[in-house]
């Protein structure tokens, strides 16, 4: 739980930094709408100030729902909501999760994988009921195989606290009695709308305290917008970011195309993950669409059998007449990453026969739209170069792989819609990769892992006759990089390993071309001096 708090704090720091960089004035306090053009802010000292504005955006998020009519004794310290879970002081041996939505299912699988006996309850007929039924049923099977006891069509009628703080005895409407150490209540979330002054402008939230909006995220008051968790499903950070960007454009008269809720990819971080985009089969059936279904289990795919990644299911829904993709649903390890290329197929609406072979699921997991010069193509053409650069820099294969993935994720997050050329994108990727490796080096020490297929440094020393001796020489030469400054090391690797021109090195390092030239020369001289000191080259 400490790590979770650390990650949250880091993300908050990043957000604050982005606000500063984009010259956004931040006011700390409690905001309340006075009327359609005025907001009152009360600071921590109780001082109030009213600000005049043309537009208002409500993005206050949501909080866990605590049903008030079910006598759930949250105050006992053994029953948590999803926010209170972070204050857990003792790991339970058994846990009841009440509510099999996204959050409940995520926590159920996490605790089960660390050895906790989990009971998952839901009043509906199946878990994750909004998902495609095949996906829901497959996830049920996977959960049960991991040891989770699933109780559907079940409501908790009584919470009886056991003596000596030993947990609770739960009774259900079906006559079941289950004993557990702790309980997680995951019964949805409520919008944070209390004391916002919505009544002053005639905005009335629904029974989940969610604000109703139109396709442009406007409330019934046209200049007051709302987005994110406070407007309800799907309540995902990625979707909220899109909504916020859309609102900003709409407020100030810039054109932007509304996106249907079904066109947002949804990621669920269960173990394994679930990712989906587009309607479910049940929705298509209800609409009378003439659709077809393609399904593949990962345990029937050669690549999955080789890698050992055999738990997974892919389901593709398509229009039988036009052959265009209507929906894609995945369960697998890293499903939330594998869904990323799907929107390129989904949004282009190509009237083509997207068979499983065309999508790449015969021997590989890749799904690529051949018309989009996209992150997929940049990744395919550049990931090995970025990995090799990081490997030389960190001298650790696992670290290089992690930093390479982080580099592309960071690029996608901050530059994915910037419209950069491929050459410029690669330069930015190298800059990100270098910065990540520097930050990593400040925190962790790495172990040296030299692969047998790396570039060999040849020597004129006649004693170096065996491959082992060449390997030892290579190890020693790479170890010299640790005696260079960060900029010298980067410049030398970019010049001699990546084959970059000085102008490219300058762009990655953020220096002038003349400075880049001096760094390369200085680094080369230092390495030669060290080699002479170690008697690897003649004086």
Short mmCIF file of C-alpha atoms in Angstrom, two decimals, residues 8-516:
data_model
loop_
_atom_site.label_atom_id
_atom_site.label_comp_id
_atom_site.label_asym_id
_atom_site.label_seq_id
_atom_site.Cartn_x
_atom_site.Cartn_y
_atom_site.Cartn_z
CA UNK A 8 -0.13 8.52 -6.55
CA UNK A 9 2.08 11.26 -5.10
CA UNK A 10 4.39 11.04 -8.11
CA UNK A 11 1.47 11.38 -10.53
CA UNK A 12 0.20 14.39 -8.59
CA UNK A 13 3.66 15.97 -8.83
CA UNK A 14 3.69 15.37 -12.59
CA UNK A 15 0.27 17.01 -12.93
CA UNK A 16 1.34 20.04 -10.91
CA UNK A 17 4.47 20.37 -13.03
CA UNK A 18 2.41 20.23 -16.23
CA UNK A 19 0.15 22.97 -14.86
CA UNK A 20 3.18 25.18 -14.25
CA UNK A 21 4.70 24.45 -17.66
CA UNK A 22 1.42 25.37 -19.38
CA UNK A 23 1.00 28.55 -17.31
CA UNK A 24 -2.19 27.39 -15.62
CA UNK A 25 -3.02 29.34 -12.46
CA UNK A 26 -3.89 26.95 -9.64
CA UNK A 27 -6.07 28.03 -6.72
CA UNK A 28 -6.09 25.80 -3.64
CA UNK A 29 -9.39 25.81 -1.80
CA UNK A 30 -13.04 24.79 -1.99
CA UNK A 31 -14.90 25.98 -5.07
CA UNK A 32 -18.60 26.71 -5.10
CA UNK A 33 -20.73 27.92 -8.01
CA UNK A 34 -22.46 31.21 -7.21
CA UNK A 35 -24.14 31.59 -10.59
CA UNK A 36 -23.40 30.70 -14.22
CA UNK A 37 -20.53 33.22 -14.38
CA UNK A 38 -19.13 33.34 -10.85
CA UNK A 39 -17.28 30.85 -8.64
CA UNK A 40 -16.45 31.41 -4.98
CA UNK A 41 -13.20 29.89 -3.63
CA UNK A 42 -12.66 29.42 0.11
CA UNK A 43 -9.05 28.82 1.16
CA UNK A 44 -7.78 26.84 4.16
CA UNK A 45 -7.94 29.93 6.38
CA UNK A 46 -11.61 30.49 5.56
CA UNK A 47 -11.01 33.49 3.33
CA UNK A 48 -13.44 33.76 0.42
CA UNK A 49 -12.95 35.28 -3.01
CA UNK A 50 -15.31 35.35 -5.99
CA UNK A 51 -13.97 34.89 -9.53
CA UNK A 52 -15.80 35.88 -12.70
CA UNK A 53 -15.67 33.45 -15.63
CA UNK A 54 -17.19 32.80 -19.04
CA UNK A 55 -17.18 29.02 -18.66
CA UNK A 56 -17.08 26.51 -15.82
CA UNK A 57 -15.86 22.90 -15.95
CA UNK A 58 -16.82 20.51 -13.15
CA UNK A 59 -14.31 17.65 -12.88
CA UNK A 60 -14.52 16.77 -9.20
CA UNK A 61 -14.25 13.00 -9.55
CA UNK A 62 -16.04 10.43 -7.43
CA UNK A 63 -15.89 8.61 -4.10
CA UNK A 64 -16.76 5.04 -3.08
CA UNK A 65 -20.47 4.48 -2.55
CA UNK A 66 -21.39 3.47 0.99
CA UNK A 67 -24.99 2.17 0.98
CA UNK A 68 -26.82 3.80 3.89
CA UNK A 69 -29.72 1.35 4.05
CA UNK A 70 -27.78 -1.88 4.57
CA UNK A 71 -26.26 -1.30 8.03
CA UNK A 72 -22.71 -2.00 6.89
CA UNK A 73 -20.43 -1.35 9.91
CA UNK A 74 -17.56 0.42 8.15
CA UNK A 75 -16.47 1.95 11.44
CA UNK A 76 -15.28 -1.40 12.80
CA UNK A 77 -12.02 -1.13 10.85
CA UNK A 78 -12.39 -4.58 9.33
CA UNK A 79 -14.77 -3.49 6.58
CA UNK A 80 -13.33 -1.16 3.95
CA UNK A 81 -14.34 0.66 0.82
CA UNK A 82 -11.86 0.87 -2.08
CA UNK A 83 -10.32 4.09 -0.71
CA UNK A 84 -10.09 2.87 2.88
CA UNK A 85 -8.31 -0.26 1.68
CA UNK A 86 -5.09 1.74 1.45
CA UNK A 87 -5.17 2.12 5.24
CA UNK A 88 -5.17 -1.67 5.74
CA UNK A 89 -2.69 -2.46 8.54
CA UNK A 90 -2.76 -6.26 8.47
CA UNK A 91 -2.92 -8.60 5.48
CA UNK A 92 -6.00 -10.82 5.81
CA UNK A 93 -5.94 -14.57 5.32
CA UNK A 94 -9.47 -14.38 3.93
CA UNK A 95 -11.39 -11.55 2.29
CA UNK A 96 -14.95 -11.01 1.10
CA UNK A 97 -15.36 -8.62 -1.83
CA UNK A 98 -18.94 -7.36 -2.12
CA UNK A 99 -19.55 -6.13 -5.66
CA UNK A 100 -18.08 -7.71 -8.80
CA UNK A 101 -17.69 -4.61 -10.92
CA UNK A 102 -14.37 -3.29 -12.18
CA UNK A 103 -12.82 -2.33 -8.83
CA UNK A 104 -14.15 -5.34 -6.95
CA UNK A 105 -12.94 -7.79 -9.60
CA UNK A 106 -9.52 -6.14 -9.78
CA UNK A 107 -8.95 -6.38 -6.04
CA UNK A 108 -10.36 -9.92 -5.88
CA UNK A 109 -7.76 -11.21 -8.35
CA UNK A 110 -4.92 -9.23 -6.78
CA UNK A 111 -5.55 -10.61 -3.29
CA UNK A 112 -6.08 -14.13 -4.62
CA UNK A 113 -2.70 -14.02 -6.37
CA UNK A 114 -0.92 -13.18 -3.10
CA UNK A 115 -2.46 -16.12 -1.31
CA UNK A 116 -5.58 -14.64 0.30
CA UNK A 117 -8.75 -16.78 0.23
CA UNK A 118 -11.24 -14.56 -1.61
CA UNK A 119 -15.04 -14.71 -1.74
CA UNK A 120 -16.57 -12.49 -4.46
CA UNK A 121 -20.26 -11.57 -4.09
CA UNK A 122 -22.55 -9.87 -6.59
CA UNK A 123 -26.30 -9.42 -6.76
CA UNK A 124 -26.29 -9.79 -10.56
CA UNK A 125 -26.33 -13.09 -12.45
CA UNK A 126 -22.68 -12.77 -13.54
CA UNK A 127 -19.56 -10.81 -12.68
CA UNK A 128 -18.64 -7.72 -14.70
CA UNK A 129 -22.12 -7.79 -16.16
CA UNK A 130 -21.55 -4.91 -18.59
CA UNK A 131 -18.93 -6.91 -20.50
CA UNK A 132 -19.52 -9.30 -23.38
CA UNK A 133 -20.97 -12.48 -21.87
CA UNK A 134 -18.20 -14.71 -23.27
CA UNK A 135 -15.57 -12.47 -21.67
CA UNK A 136 -17.45 -12.41 -18.37
CA UNK A 137 -17.83 -16.20 -18.35
CA UNK A 138 -14.16 -16.74 -19.25
CA UNK A 139 -13.07 -14.42 -16.44
CA UNK A 140 -15.31 -16.34 -14.05
CA UNK A 141 -13.60 -19.58 -15.06
CA UNK A 142 -10.13 -18.05 -14.64
CA UNK A 143 -11.02 -16.62 -11.22
CA UNK A 144 -12.36 -19.94 -10.00
CA UNK A 145 -9.20 -21.70 -11.19
CA UNK A 146 -7.17 -19.23 -9.11
CA UNK A 147 -9.15 -20.19 -6.01
CA UNK A 148 -11.72 -17.38 -5.85
CA UNK A 149 -15.16 -18.45 -4.63
CA UNK A 150 -17.77 -16.60 -6.70
CA UNK A 151 -21.28 -16.02 -5.34
CA UNK A 152 -23.63 -14.51 -7.97
CA UNK A 153 -27.28 -13.60 -7.42
CA UNK A 154 -26.18 -13.08 -3.81
CA UNK A 155 -26.78 -10.14 -1.50
CA UNK A 156 -25.36 -9.80 2.01
CA UNK A 157 -28.23 -9.65 4.49
CA UNK A 158 -26.21 -9.59 7.74
CA UNK A 159 -22.71 -8.66 8.89
CA UNK A 160 -21.99 -10.37 12.23
CA UNK A 161 -18.74 -9.37 13.89
CA UNK A 162 -16.81 -12.28 15.39
CA UNK A 163 -15.23 -11.99 18.87
CA UNK A 164 -11.60 -10.97 19.42
CA UNK A 165 -11.48 -8.85 16.24
CA UNK A 166 -11.31 -12.09 14.25
CA UNK A 167 -13.41 -10.93 11.34
CA UNK A 168 -17.01 -11.20 10.19
CA UNK A 169 -19.61 -13.81 9.50
CA UNK A 170 -21.62 -12.88 6.41
CA UNK A 171 -25.13 -14.18 5.72
CA UNK A 172 -26.65 -14.03 2.23
CA UNK A 173 -30.15 -14.01 0.79
CA UNK A 174 -29.52 -17.59 -0.40
CA UNK A 175 -28.88 -18.90 3.10
CA UNK A 176 -25.09 -19.04 2.75
CA UNK A 177 -22.86 -18.21 5.72
CA UNK A 178 -19.24 -17.23 5.03
CA UNK A 179 -16.55 -16.34 7.58
CA UNK A 180 -13.75 -13.96 6.58
CA UNK A 181 -11.10 -11.80 8.26
CA UNK A 182 -11.93 -8.63 6.36
CA UNK A 183 -14.49 -7.25 3.93
CA UNK A 184 -14.13 -4.93 0.92
CA UNK A 185 -17.32 -3.16 -0.13
CA UNK A 186 -17.18 -2.28 -3.83
CA UNK A 187 -20.68 -1.14 -4.67
CA UNK A 188 -19.94 1.55 -7.21
CA UNK A 189 -19.02 5.19 -6.81
CA UNK A 190 -20.86 8.49 -6.28
CA UNK A 191 -20.02 11.77 -7.95
CA UNK A 192 -18.38 14.42 -5.76
CA UNK A 193 -21.08 17.08 -6.06
CA UNK A 194 -21.89 17.96 -2.45
CA UNK A 195 -21.58 21.66 -1.58
CA UNK A 196 -20.67 22.67 -5.14
CA UNK A 197 -23.62 25.03 -5.42
CA UNK A 198 -25.26 23.13 -8.28
CA UNK A 199 -28.70 24.08 -6.99
CA UNK A 200 -27.88 27.76 -7.54
CA UNK A 201 -27.82 27.18 -11.32
CA UNK A 202 -30.49 24.48 -11.55
CA UNK A 203 -28.23 21.48 -12.17
CA UNK A 204 -29.76 18.34 -10.63
CA UNK A 205 -27.55 15.22 -10.33
CA UNK A 206 -29.06 11.72 -10.64
CA UNK A 207 -29.40 9.22 -7.77
CA UNK A 208 -25.70 8.33 -8.15
CA UNK A 209 -24.83 12.02 -7.77
CA UNK A 210 -23.70 12.07 -11.40
CA UNK A 211 -24.17 15.14 -13.58
CA UNK A 212 -26.06 14.70 -16.84
CA UNK A 213 -24.37 16.16 -19.94
CA UNK A 214 -24.92 16.23 -23.71
CA UNK A 215 -22.53 15.01 -26.43
CA UNK A 216 -20.38 18.13 -25.87
CA UNK A 217 -20.24 17.53 -22.09
CA UNK A 218 -22.48 20.55 -21.45
CA UNK A 219 -24.93 20.49 -18.57
CA UNK A 220 -28.40 22.01 -18.83
CA UNK A 221 -26.57 25.32 -18.34
CA UNK A 222 -24.70 25.68 -21.68
CA UNK A 223 -21.56 27.40 -20.35
CA UNK A 224 -21.16 24.90 -17.48
CA UNK A 225 -19.48 21.64 -18.51
CA UNK A 226 -18.72 18.42 -16.64
CA UNK A 227 -16.43 15.49 -17.40
CA UNK A 228 -14.65 12.55 -15.80
CA UNK A 229 -15.97 10.34 -13.01
CA UNK A 230 -18.56 12.93 -11.99
CA UNK A 231 -20.58 12.17 -15.16
CA UNK A 232 -20.41 8.38 -14.67
CA UNK A 233 -19.44 5.45 -16.88
CA UNK A 234 -16.82 4.53 -17.92
CA UNK A 235 -14.97 6.53 -15.22
CA UNK A 236 -11.52 5.85 -16.65
CA UNK A 237 -8.55 8.22 -16.42
CA UNK A 238 -7.79 7.89 -20.14
CA UNK A 239 -11.38 8.74 -21.07
CA UNK A 240 -11.47 11.65 -18.63
CA UNK A 241 -8.34 13.10 -20.23
CA UNK A 242 -9.98 12.96 -23.67
CA UNK A 243 -13.16 14.54 -22.31
CA UNK A 244 -11.21 17.37 -20.69
CA UNK A 245 -9.33 18.10 -23.92
CA UNK A 246 -12.60 18.02 -25.88
CA UNK A 247 -14.25 20.46 -23.47
CA UNK A 248 -11.30 22.86 -23.67
CA UNK A 249 -11.63 22.96 -27.46
CA UNK A 250 -15.41 23.31 -27.42
CA UNK A 251 -15.35 26.11 -24.83
CA UNK A 252 -13.21 28.30 -27.05
CA UNK A 253 -14.76 27.53 -30.40
CA UNK A 254 -12.32 24.97 -31.77
CA UNK A 255 -13.80 22.12 -33.77
CA UNK A 256 -13.65 18.61 -32.34
CA UNK A 257 -15.51 15.45 -33.29
CA UNK A 258 -17.63 13.88 -30.53
CA UNK A 259 -16.78 10.26 -29.77
CA UNK A 260 -19.39 7.72 -28.79
CA UNK A 261 -18.83 6.06 -25.41
CA UNK A 262 -18.48 2.67 -27.13
CA UNK A 263 -15.50 3.94 -29.12
CA UNK A 264 -13.35 4.39 -26.02
CA UNK A 265 -11.13 1.41 -25.17
CA UNK A 266 -11.80 0.10 -21.68
CA UNK A 267 -9.00 -1.46 -19.64
CA UNK A 268 -9.64 -3.56 -16.54
CA UNK A 269 -6.58 -4.46 -14.46
CA UNK A 270 -7.65 -7.84 -13.23
CA UNK A 271 -5.17 -10.73 -13.34
CA UNK A 272 -5.15 -11.41 -16.25
CA UNK A 273 -6.23 -8.08 -17.70
CA UNK A 274 -9.37 -7.39 -19.73
CA UNK A 275 -9.55 -4.87 -22.57
CA UNK A 276 -12.45 -4.05 -24.84
CA UNK A 277 -13.59 -1.58 -27.48
CA UNK A 278 -16.94 -1.39 -29.24
CA UNK A 279 -20.30 -3.02 -28.49
CA UNK A 280 -20.79 -6.46 -26.98
CA UNK A 281 -22.40 -9.33 -28.86
CA UNK A 282 -25.51 -8.91 -26.71
CA UNK A 283 -25.78 -5.23 -27.72
CA UNK A 284 -25.42 -6.04 -31.43
CA UNK A 285 -28.04 -8.75 -31.15
CA UNK A 286 -30.46 -6.34 -29.46
CA UNK A 287 -29.92 -3.80 -32.27
CA UNK A 288 -30.63 -6.38 -34.95
CA UNK A 289 -27.18 -6.05 -36.53
CA UNK A 290 -26.16 -8.77 -39.00
CA UNK A 291 -22.85 -9.55 -37.31
CA UNK A 292 -20.28 -12.33 -37.30
CA UNK A 293 -18.03 -13.61 -34.51
CA UNK A 294 -14.39 -14.67 -34.56
CA UNK A 295 -12.95 -16.18 -31.40
CA UNK A 296 -9.52 -17.59 -30.54
CA UNK A 297 -8.19 -18.99 -27.29
CA UNK A 298 -4.54 -18.28 -26.60
CA UNK A 299 -3.85 -21.92 -25.69
CA UNK A 300 -4.49 -22.81 -29.36
CA UNK A 301 -1.94 -20.26 -30.67
CA UNK A 302 1.60 -21.43 -31.35
CA UNK A 303 3.20 -18.20 -30.11
CA UNK A 304 1.30 -18.44 -26.83
CA UNK A 305 2.36 -22.04 -26.29
CA UNK A 306 6.00 -21.11 -26.91
CA UNK A 307 5.93 -18.14 -24.53
CA UNK A 308 3.85 -19.91 -21.89
CA UNK A 309 1.20 -17.18 -22.12
CA UNK A 310 -1.70 -19.56 -22.67
CA UNK A 311 -4.40 -17.92 -20.56
CA UNK A 312 -6.41 -15.65 -22.80
CA UNK A 313 -9.29 -15.15 -25.18
CA UNK A 314 -9.74 -12.89 -28.20
CA UNK A 315 -13.22 -12.15 -29.55
CA UNK A 316 -13.82 -10.06 -32.68
CA UNK A 317 -17.27 -8.91 -33.78
CA UNK A 318 -17.69 -7.77 -37.38
CA UNK A 319 -20.36 -6.68 -39.84
CA UNK A 320 -21.10 -9.65 -42.11
CA UNK A 321 -21.93 -7.44 -45.08
CA UNK A 322 -19.16 -4.81 -44.96
CA UNK A 323 -16.63 -6.96 -43.04
CA UNK A 324 -15.66 -3.99 -40.89
CA UNK A 325 -14.74 -4.50 -37.25
CA UNK A 326 -17.50 -3.64 -34.78
CA UNK A 327 -15.98 -4.69 -31.48
CA UNK A 328 -12.92 -6.38 -30.02
CA UNK A 329 -12.73 -8.00 -26.58
CA UNK A 330 -9.59 -9.50 -25.02
CA UNK A 331 -8.60 -11.35 -21.86
CA UNK A 332 -4.86 -11.87 -21.50
CA UNK A 333 -1.72 -10.77 -19.77
CA UNK A 334 -1.10 -7.16 -20.90
CA UNK A 335 -4.48 -7.02 -22.66
CA UNK A 336 -4.62 -3.28 -21.99
CA UNK A 337 -1.50 -2.86 -24.12
CA UNK A 338 -2.62 -5.28 -26.81
CA UNK A 339 -5.85 -3.35 -27.32
CA UNK A 340 -3.92 -0.14 -28.17
CA UNK A 341 -3.57 -0.74 -31.95
CA UNK A 342 -7.24 -1.79 -32.26
CA UNK A 343 -8.64 1.78 -32.52
CA UNK A 344 -6.67 2.26 -35.75
CA UNK A 345 -8.69 -0.58 -37.27
CA UNK A 346 -11.87 0.43 -35.45
CA UNK A 347 -11.89 4.13 -36.34
CA UNK A 348 -10.82 3.74 -39.97
CA UNK A 349 -13.89 1.56 -40.55
CA UNK A 350 -12.17 -0.16 -43.46
CA UNK A 351 -14.56 -2.36 -45.43
CA UNK A 352 -12.10 -5.25 -45.62
CA UNK A 353 -12.01 -8.87 -44.66
CA UNK A 354 -10.13 -8.63 -41.36
CA UNK A 355 -9.55 -12.33 -40.78
CA UNK A 356 -7.55 -13.62 -37.83
CA UNK A 357 -4.57 -14.15 -40.15
CA UNK A 358 -4.80 -10.56 -41.38
CA UNK A 359 -4.90 -9.36 -37.77
CA UNK A 360 -1.75 -11.27 -36.98
CA UNK A 361 -3.09 -13.83 -34.51
CA UNK A 362 -1.75 -16.90 -36.32
CA UNK A 363 1.82 -16.56 -35.05
CA UNK A 364 1.94 -13.24 -33.24
CA UNK A 365 -0.14 -10.98 -31.01
CA UNK A 366 0.33 -7.85 -33.13
CA UNK A 367 -2.72 -6.20 -34.66
CA UNK A 368 -1.74 -3.43 -37.05
CA UNK A 369 -3.70 -1.10 -39.31
CA UNK A 370 -1.67 -0.86 -42.50
CA UNK A 371 -2.91 2.64 -43.26
CA UNK A 372 -1.96 4.39 -40.04
CA UNK A 373 1.56 5.75 -39.64
CA UNK A 374 1.18 5.30 -35.93
CA UNK A 375 2.76 4.39 -32.65
CA UNK A 376 2.64 0.79 -33.85
CA UNK A 377 4.94 1.52 -36.80
CA UNK A 378 7.25 3.74 -34.77
CA UNK A 379 7.51 0.97 -32.20
CA UNK A 380 8.17 -1.73 -34.80
CA UNK A 381 10.91 0.27 -36.50
CA UNK A 382 12.56 1.75 -33.42
CA UNK A 383 12.09 -0.43 -30.34
CA UNK A 384 15.18 -2.59 -30.93
CA UNK A 385 17.40 0.46 -31.42
CA UNK A 386 16.05 2.07 -28.26
CA UNK A 387 16.50 -1.20 -26.35
CA UNK A 388 20.09 -1.62 -27.60
CA UNK A 389 20.91 1.95 -26.59
CA UNK A 390 19.47 1.42 -23.10
CA UNK A 391 21.20 -1.95 -22.79
CA UNK A 392 24.58 -0.39 -23.52
CA UNK A 393 23.75 2.45 -21.13
CA UNK A 394 22.45 0.42 -18.17
CA UNK A 395 24.37 -2.83 -18.79
CA UNK A 396 21.31 -4.81 -17.63
CA UNK A 397 18.88 -6.62 -19.95
CA UNK A 398 15.79 -6.51 -17.71
CA UNK A 399 16.33 -2.86 -16.85
CA UNK A 400 16.79 -1.98 -20.52
CA UNK A 401 13.54 -3.75 -21.43
CA UNK A 402 11.59 -1.97 -18.67
CA UNK A 403 13.01 1.43 -19.59
CA UNK A 404 12.36 0.81 -23.29
CA UNK A 405 8.68 0.10 -22.57
CA UNK A 406 8.47 3.13 -20.27
CA UNK A 407 10.02 5.28 -23.02
CA UNK A 408 7.32 4.36 -25.54
CA UNK A 409 4.53 4.74 -22.95
CA UNK A 410 5.83 8.19 -22.01
CA UNK A 411 6.14 9.16 -25.68
CA UNK A 412 2.59 7.97 -26.39
CA UNK A 413 1.24 9.87 -23.37
CA UNK A 414 2.94 13.20 -24.08
CA UNK A 415 3.54 13.19 -27.86
CA UNK A 416 1.07 10.62 -29.22
CA UNK A 417 -1.12 13.29 -30.83
CA UNK A 418 1.62 15.81 -31.63
CA UNK A 419 1.86 14.78 -35.29
CA UNK A 420 5.66 14.48 -35.25
CA UNK A 421 7.52 13.04 -38.20
CA UNK A 422 9.01 9.60 -37.73
CA UNK A 423 12.55 11.02 -37.62
CA UNK A 424 11.56 13.60 -35.00
CA UNK A 425 9.69 10.94 -33.02
CA UNK A 426 12.81 8.78 -32.86
CA UNK A 427 14.86 11.73 -31.61
CA UNK A 428 12.30 12.40 -28.88
CA UNK A 429 12.30 8.71 -27.95
CA UNK A 430 16.07 8.73 -27.52
CA UNK A 431 15.79 11.81 -25.33
CA UNK A 432 13.14 10.16 -23.15
CA UNK A 433 15.13 6.93 -22.98
CA UNK A 434 18.28 8.77 -21.95
CA UNK A 435 16.46 10.75 -19.23
CA UNK A 436 14.83 7.61 -17.85
CA UNK A 437 18.17 5.78 -17.74
CA UNK A 438 19.79 8.70 -15.91
CA UNK A 439 16.96 8.76 -13.35
CA UNK A 440 17.25 5.01 -12.93
CA UNK A 441 21.02 5.20 -12.44
CA UNK A 442 20.55 7.70 -9.63
CA UNK A 443 18.39 5.26 -7.66
CA UNK A 444 19.61 1.79 -8.44
CA UNK A 445 22.82 -0.08 -9.14
CA UNK A 446 22.76 -2.57 -11.98
CA UNK A 447 24.44 -5.88 -12.63
CA UNK A 448 26.34 -6.52 -15.84
CA UNK A 449 24.74 -8.90 -18.28
CA UNK A 450 26.54 -9.17 -21.63
CA UNK A 451 24.75 -10.98 -24.44
CA UNK A 452 26.84 -13.13 -26.75
CA UNK A 453 25.64 -11.37 -29.88
CA UNK A 454 26.73 -7.84 -28.92
CA UNK A 455 29.15 -5.81 -31.00
CA UNK A 456 32.69 -7.07 -30.43
CA UNK A 457 35.60 -4.74 -29.77
CA UNK A 458 38.57 -6.13 -31.70
CA UNK A 459 42.12 -5.80 -30.37
CA UNK A 460 45.51 -6.09 -32.02
CA UNK A 461 46.89 -7.75 -28.89
CA UNK A 462 48.11 -11.19 -30.14
CA UNK A 463 47.32 -12.79 -26.81
CA UNK A 464 43.57 -12.34 -27.27
CA UNK A 465 42.96 -15.52 -29.26
CA UNK A 466 39.78 -16.99 -27.79
CA UNK A 467 36.20 -15.77 -27.84
CA UNK A 468 36.22 -15.73 -24.05
CA UNK A 469 39.17 -13.36 -24.10
CA UNK A 470 37.40 -11.08 -26.58
CA UNK A 471 34.32 -11.20 -24.34
CA UNK A 472 36.40 -10.26 -21.32
CA UNK A 473 37.90 -7.35 -23.24
CA UNK A 474 34.42 -6.20 -24.27
CA UNK A 475 33.23 -6.33 -20.67
CA UNK A 476 36.16 -4.24 -19.53
CA UNK A 477 35.69 -1.65 -22.29
CA UNK A 478 31.99 -1.24 -21.46
CA UNK A 479 32.86 -0.88 -17.79
CA UNK A 480 34.87 2.24 -18.71
CA UNK A 481 31.62 4.04 -19.57
CA UNK A 482 30.90 4.29 -15.87
CA UNK A 483 33.84 6.67 -15.51
CA UNK A 484 32.34 9.12 -18.00
CA UNK A 485 29.81 11.83 -17.22
CA UNK A 486 26.19 11.20 -18.22
CA UNK A 487 26.47 13.50 -21.25
CA UNK A 488 29.80 12.03 -22.35
CA UNK A 489 28.47 8.49 -22.08
CA UNK A 490 25.33 9.37 -24.06
CA UNK A 491 27.29 11.20 -26.75
CA UNK A 492 29.75 8.32 -27.19
CA UNK A 493 27.02 5.66 -27.41
CA UNK A 494 24.92 7.70 -29.83
CA UNK A 495 27.94 8.36 -32.05
CA UNK A 496 29.68 4.97 -32.08
CA UNK A 497 26.86 2.51 -31.38
CA UNK A 498 23.81 4.22 -32.91
CA UNK A 499 25.72 5.94 -35.72
CA UNK A 500 24.11 9.33 -35.07
CA UNK A 501 25.35 12.50 -36.73
CA UNK A 502 26.47 15.36 -34.47
CA UNK A 503 23.29 17.33 -35.22
CA UNK A 504 21.19 14.36 -34.07
CA UNK A 505 23.27 13.90 -30.92
CA UNK A 506 22.83 17.59 -30.16
CA UNK A 507 19.06 17.29 -30.49
CA UNK A 508 18.84 14.29 -28.15
CA UNK A 509 21.10 15.88 -25.52
CA UNK A 510 19.57 19.34 -25.87
CA UNK A 511 22.92 21.01 -26.58
CA UNK A 512 24.55 22.84 -29.48
CA UNK A 513 26.29 20.92 -32.27
CA UNK A 514 29.68 22.27 -31.17
CA UNK A 515 29.02 21.09 -27.61
CA UNK A 516 28.01 17.66 -28.91
#
